[in-house]
Short mmCIF file of C-alpha atoms in Angstrom, two decimals:
data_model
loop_
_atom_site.label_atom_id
_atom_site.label_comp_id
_atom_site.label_asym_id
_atom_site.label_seq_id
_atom_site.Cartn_x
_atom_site.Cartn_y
_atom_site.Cartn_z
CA UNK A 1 -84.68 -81.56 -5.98
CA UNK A 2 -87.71 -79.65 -5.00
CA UNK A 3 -87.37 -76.22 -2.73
CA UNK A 4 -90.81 -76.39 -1.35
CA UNK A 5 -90.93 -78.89 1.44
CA UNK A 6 -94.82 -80.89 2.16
CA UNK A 7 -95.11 -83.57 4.61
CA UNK A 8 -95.31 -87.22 2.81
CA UNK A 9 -98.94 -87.94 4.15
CA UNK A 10 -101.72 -86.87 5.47
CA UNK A 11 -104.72 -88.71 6.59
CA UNK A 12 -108.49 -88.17 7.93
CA UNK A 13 -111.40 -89.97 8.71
CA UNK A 14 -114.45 -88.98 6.41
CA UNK A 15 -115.64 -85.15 7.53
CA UNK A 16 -112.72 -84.72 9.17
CA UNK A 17 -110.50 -81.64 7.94
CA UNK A 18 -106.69 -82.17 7.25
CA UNK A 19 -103.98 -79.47 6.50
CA UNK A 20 -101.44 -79.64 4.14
CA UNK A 21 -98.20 -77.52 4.59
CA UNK A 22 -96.11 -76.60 1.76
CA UNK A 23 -92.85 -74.21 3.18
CA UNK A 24 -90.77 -71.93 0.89
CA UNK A 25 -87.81 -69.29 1.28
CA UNK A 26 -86.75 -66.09 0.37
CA UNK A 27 -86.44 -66.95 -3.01
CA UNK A 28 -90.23 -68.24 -3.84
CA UNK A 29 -92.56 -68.27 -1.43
CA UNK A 30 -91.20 -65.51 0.66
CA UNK A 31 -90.44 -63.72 -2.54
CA UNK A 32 -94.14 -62.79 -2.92
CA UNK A 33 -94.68 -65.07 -5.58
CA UNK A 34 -98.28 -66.37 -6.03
CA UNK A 35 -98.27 -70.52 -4.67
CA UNK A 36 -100.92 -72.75 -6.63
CA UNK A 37 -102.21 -76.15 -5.39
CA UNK A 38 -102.73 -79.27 -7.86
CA UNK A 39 -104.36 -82.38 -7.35
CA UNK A 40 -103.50 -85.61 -8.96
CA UNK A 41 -105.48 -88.27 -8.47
CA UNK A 42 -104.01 -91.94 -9.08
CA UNK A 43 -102.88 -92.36 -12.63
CA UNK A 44 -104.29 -88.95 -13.98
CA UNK A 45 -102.57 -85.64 -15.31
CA UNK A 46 -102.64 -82.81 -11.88
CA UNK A 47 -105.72 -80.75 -12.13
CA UNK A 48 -105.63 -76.83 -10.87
CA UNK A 49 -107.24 -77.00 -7.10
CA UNK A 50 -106.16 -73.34 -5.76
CA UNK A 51 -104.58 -70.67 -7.96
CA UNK A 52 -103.21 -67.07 -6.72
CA UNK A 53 -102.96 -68.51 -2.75
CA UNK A 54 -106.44 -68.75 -2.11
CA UNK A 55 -108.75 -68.84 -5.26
CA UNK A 56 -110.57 -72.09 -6.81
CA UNK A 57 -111.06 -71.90 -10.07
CA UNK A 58 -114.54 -73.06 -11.19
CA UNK A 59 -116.31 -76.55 -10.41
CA UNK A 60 -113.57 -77.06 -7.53
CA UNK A 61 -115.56 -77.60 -4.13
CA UNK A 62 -115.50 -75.17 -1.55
CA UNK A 63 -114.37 -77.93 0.75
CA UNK A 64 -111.00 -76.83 -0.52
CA UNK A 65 -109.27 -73.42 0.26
CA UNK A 66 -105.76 -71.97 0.67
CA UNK A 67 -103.66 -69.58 2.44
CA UNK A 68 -100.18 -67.83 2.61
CA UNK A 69 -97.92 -66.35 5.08
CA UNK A 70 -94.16 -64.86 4.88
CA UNK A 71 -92.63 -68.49 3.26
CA UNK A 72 -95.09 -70.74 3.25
CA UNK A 73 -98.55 -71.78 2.19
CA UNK A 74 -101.13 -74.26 3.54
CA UNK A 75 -104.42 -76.32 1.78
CA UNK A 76 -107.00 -77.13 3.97
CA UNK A 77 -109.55 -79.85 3.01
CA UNK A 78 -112.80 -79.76 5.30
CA UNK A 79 -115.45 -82.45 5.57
CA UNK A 80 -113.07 -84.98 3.75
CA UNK A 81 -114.34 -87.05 1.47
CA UNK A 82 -113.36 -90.90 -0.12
CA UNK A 83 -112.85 -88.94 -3.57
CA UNK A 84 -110.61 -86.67 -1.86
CA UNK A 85 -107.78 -89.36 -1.83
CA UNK A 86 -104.92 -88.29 -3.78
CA UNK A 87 -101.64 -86.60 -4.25
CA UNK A 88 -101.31 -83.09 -3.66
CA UNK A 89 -98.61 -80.50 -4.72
CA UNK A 90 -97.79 -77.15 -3.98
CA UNK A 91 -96.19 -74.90 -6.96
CA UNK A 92 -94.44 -71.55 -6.95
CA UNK A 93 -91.68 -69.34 -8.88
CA UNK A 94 -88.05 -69.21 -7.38
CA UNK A 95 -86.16 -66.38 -8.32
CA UNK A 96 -82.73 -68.06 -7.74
CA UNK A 97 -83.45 -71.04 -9.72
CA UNK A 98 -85.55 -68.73 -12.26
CA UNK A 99 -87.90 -71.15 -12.70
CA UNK A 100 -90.94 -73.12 -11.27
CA UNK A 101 -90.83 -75.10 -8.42
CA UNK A 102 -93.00 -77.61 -7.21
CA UNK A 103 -93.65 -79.20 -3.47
CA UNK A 104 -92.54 -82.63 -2.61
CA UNK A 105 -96.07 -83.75 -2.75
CA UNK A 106 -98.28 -85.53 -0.23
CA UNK A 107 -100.61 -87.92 -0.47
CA UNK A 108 -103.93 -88.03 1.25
CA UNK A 109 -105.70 -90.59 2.95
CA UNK A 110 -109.00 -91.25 3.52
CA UNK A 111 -109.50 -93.92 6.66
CA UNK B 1 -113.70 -77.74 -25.28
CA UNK B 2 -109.94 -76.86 -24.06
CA UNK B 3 -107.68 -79.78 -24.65
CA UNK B 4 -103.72 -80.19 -24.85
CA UNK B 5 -102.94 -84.14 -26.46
CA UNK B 6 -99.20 -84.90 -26.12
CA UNK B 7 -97.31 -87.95 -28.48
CA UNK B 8 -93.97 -88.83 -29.19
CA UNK B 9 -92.79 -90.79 -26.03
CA UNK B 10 -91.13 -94.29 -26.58
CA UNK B 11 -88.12 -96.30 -25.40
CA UNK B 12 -84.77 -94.77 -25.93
CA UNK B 13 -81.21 -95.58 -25.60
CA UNK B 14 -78.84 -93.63 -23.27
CA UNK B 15 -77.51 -90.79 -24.92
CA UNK B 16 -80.26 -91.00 -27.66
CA UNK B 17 -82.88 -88.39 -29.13
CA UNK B 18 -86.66 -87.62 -29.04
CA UNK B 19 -88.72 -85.35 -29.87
CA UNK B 20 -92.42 -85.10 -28.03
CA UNK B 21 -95.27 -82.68 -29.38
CA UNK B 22 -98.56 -81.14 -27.54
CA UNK B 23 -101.16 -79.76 -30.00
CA UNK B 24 -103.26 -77.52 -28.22
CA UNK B 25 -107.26 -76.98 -28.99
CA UNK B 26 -109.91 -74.86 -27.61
CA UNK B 27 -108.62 -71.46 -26.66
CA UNK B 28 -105.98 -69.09 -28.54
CA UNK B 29 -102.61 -70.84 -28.63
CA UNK B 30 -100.46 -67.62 -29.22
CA UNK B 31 -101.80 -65.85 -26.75
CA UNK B 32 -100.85 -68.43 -23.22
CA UNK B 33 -97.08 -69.55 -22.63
CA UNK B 34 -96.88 -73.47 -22.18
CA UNK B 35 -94.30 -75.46 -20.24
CA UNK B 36 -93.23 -78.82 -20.24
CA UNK B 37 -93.78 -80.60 -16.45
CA UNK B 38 -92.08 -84.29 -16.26
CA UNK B 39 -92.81 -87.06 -13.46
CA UNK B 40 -90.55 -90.01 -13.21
CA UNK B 41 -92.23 -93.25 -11.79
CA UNK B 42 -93.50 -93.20 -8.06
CA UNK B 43 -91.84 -89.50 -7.53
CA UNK B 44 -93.21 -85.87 -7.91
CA UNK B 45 -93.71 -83.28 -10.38
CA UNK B 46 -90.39 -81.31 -11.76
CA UNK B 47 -91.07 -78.29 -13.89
CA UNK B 48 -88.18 -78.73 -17.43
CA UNK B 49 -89.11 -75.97 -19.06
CA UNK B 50 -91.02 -73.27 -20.43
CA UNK B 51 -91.26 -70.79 -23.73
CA UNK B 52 -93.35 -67.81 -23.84
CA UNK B 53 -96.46 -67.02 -25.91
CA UNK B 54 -94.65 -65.59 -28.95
CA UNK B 55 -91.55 -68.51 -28.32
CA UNK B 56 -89.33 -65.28 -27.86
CA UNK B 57 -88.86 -66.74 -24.45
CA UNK B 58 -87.57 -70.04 -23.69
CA UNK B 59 -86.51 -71.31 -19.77
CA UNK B 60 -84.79 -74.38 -18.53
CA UNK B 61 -84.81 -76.15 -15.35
CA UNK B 62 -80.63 -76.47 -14.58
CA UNK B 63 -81.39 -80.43 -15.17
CA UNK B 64 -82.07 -80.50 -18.97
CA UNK B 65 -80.65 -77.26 -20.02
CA UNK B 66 -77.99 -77.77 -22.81
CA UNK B 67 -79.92 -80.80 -23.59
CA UNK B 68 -83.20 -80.11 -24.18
CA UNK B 69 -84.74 -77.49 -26.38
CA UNK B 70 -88.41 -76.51 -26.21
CA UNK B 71 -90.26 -74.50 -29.56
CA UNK B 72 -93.62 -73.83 -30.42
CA UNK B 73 -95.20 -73.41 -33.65
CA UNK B 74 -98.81 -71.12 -33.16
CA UNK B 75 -99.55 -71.78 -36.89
CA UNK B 76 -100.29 -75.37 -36.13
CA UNK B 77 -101.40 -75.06 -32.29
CA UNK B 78 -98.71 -76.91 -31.42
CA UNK B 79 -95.80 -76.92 -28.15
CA UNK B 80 -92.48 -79.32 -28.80
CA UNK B 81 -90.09 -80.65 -27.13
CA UNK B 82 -86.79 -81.62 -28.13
CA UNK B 83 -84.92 -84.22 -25.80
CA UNK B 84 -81.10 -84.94 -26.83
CA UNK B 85 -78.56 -86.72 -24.51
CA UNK B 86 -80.84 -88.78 -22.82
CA UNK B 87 -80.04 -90.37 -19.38
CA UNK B 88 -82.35 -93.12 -17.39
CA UNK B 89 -83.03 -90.36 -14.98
CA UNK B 90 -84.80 -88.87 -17.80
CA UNK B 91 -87.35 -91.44 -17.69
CA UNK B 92 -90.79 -90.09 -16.74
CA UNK B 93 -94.21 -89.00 -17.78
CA UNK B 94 -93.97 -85.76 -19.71
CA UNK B 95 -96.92 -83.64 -19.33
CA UNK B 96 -97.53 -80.05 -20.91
CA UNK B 97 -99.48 -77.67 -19.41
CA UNK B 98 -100.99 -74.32 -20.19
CA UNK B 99 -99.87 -71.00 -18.31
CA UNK B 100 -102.63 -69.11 -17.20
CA UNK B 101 -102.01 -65.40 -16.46
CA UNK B 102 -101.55 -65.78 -13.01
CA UNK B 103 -98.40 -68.63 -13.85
CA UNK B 104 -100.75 -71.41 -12.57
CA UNK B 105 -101.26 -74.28 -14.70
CA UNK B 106 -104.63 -74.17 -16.00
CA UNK B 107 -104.63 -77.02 -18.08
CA UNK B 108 -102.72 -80.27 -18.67
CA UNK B 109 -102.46 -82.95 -21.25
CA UNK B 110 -102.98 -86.47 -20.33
CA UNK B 111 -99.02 -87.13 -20.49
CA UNK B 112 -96.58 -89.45 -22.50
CA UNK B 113 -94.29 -91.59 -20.92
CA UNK B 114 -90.40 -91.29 -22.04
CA UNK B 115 -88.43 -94.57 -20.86
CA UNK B 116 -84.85 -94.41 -21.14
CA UNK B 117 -82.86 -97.81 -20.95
CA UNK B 118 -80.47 -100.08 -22.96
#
């Protein structure tokens, strides 16, 4: 049962830029604790997009960036591309559950 | 090159055992604490558990604690988890996955798939 809530899908035309929600509590997001973005593309392990809110580790386009505020987090894709198509979590630490927590996920489609 | 290779997934019985492994190349093993990140079929990620750098530190998602156990051995590179009282909602892709310093996960294995049915 995942405490960070994403919507199901998102979709774009190519170049187009899409948003992807991700929305916490108290207890994670709210908490202050860092939120981290993963992308899994269909059949593969998730690979690191955004770590620390808003920071892409190395070889990850600048097409991708993130953002935080109080309890919750967003991923913004701009000038989407076919390869973009994929699943997309959020991730964060809960200090009720004292553990991590991932989002529900949403998938991304390119149209 | 960094690389994390997971085995020991199969078919198991309800209320059976396993045991999978992740040996870990390409950076200091000791030095990163490594969790263990499951996916059942069509569904999302779940986070099962974690264990510190020096295995001092172990954590457990409410779902598998008191049945699963996760170790580490840094003398052979190498993460483990122990899986005991299976159920079918067990079933899933296990994946481990490196810690970086900032608790993202840096790096993933490729993932090995843990069926449980009779």
């Amino acid at each position: 049962q995942s405490v960070l809530t994403q919507p199901p899908s998102v979709s774009g035309a190519p170049g187009q830029r899409v948003t992807i929600s991700c929305t916490g509590s108290r207890s994670n997001i709210g908490a202050g604790f860092d939120v981290h973005w993963y992308q899994q593309l269909p059949g593969t392990a998730p690979k690191l997009l955004i770590f620390g809110n808003s920071n892409r580790p190395s070889g990850v386009p600048n097409r991708f960036s993130g953002s935080k505020s109080a309890t919750a987090a967003s991923l913004a894709i701009t000038g989407l591309q076919a390869e973009d198509e994929a699943g997309y979590y959020c991730q964060s630490y809960d200090s009720s559950l004292s553990g991590y927590v991932f989002g529900t996920g949403t998938m991304v489609t390119v149209l | 090159e960094v690389q994390l290779l997971e085995s020991g997934g199969g078919l198991v019985q309800p209320g059976g055992s396993l045991r999978l492994s992740c040996v870990a190349s390409g950076f200091t093993f000791s030095s990163y604490a490594m969790s263990w990140v499951r996916q059942a079929p069509g569904k999302g990620l779940e986070w099962a558990s974690g264990i510190s750098g020096s295995g001092a530190g172990t954590y457990y998602a409410d779902s598998v604690k008191g049945r699963f156990t996760i170790s580490r051995d840094n003398s052979k590179n190498t993460l483990y988890l122990q899986m005991n009282s299976l159920r079918a909602e067990d079933t899933a892709v296990f994946f481990c996955a490196k810690a970086s310093s900032g608790n993202a996960f840096d790096i993933w294995g490729q993932g090995t798939m843990v069926t449980v049915s009779s």
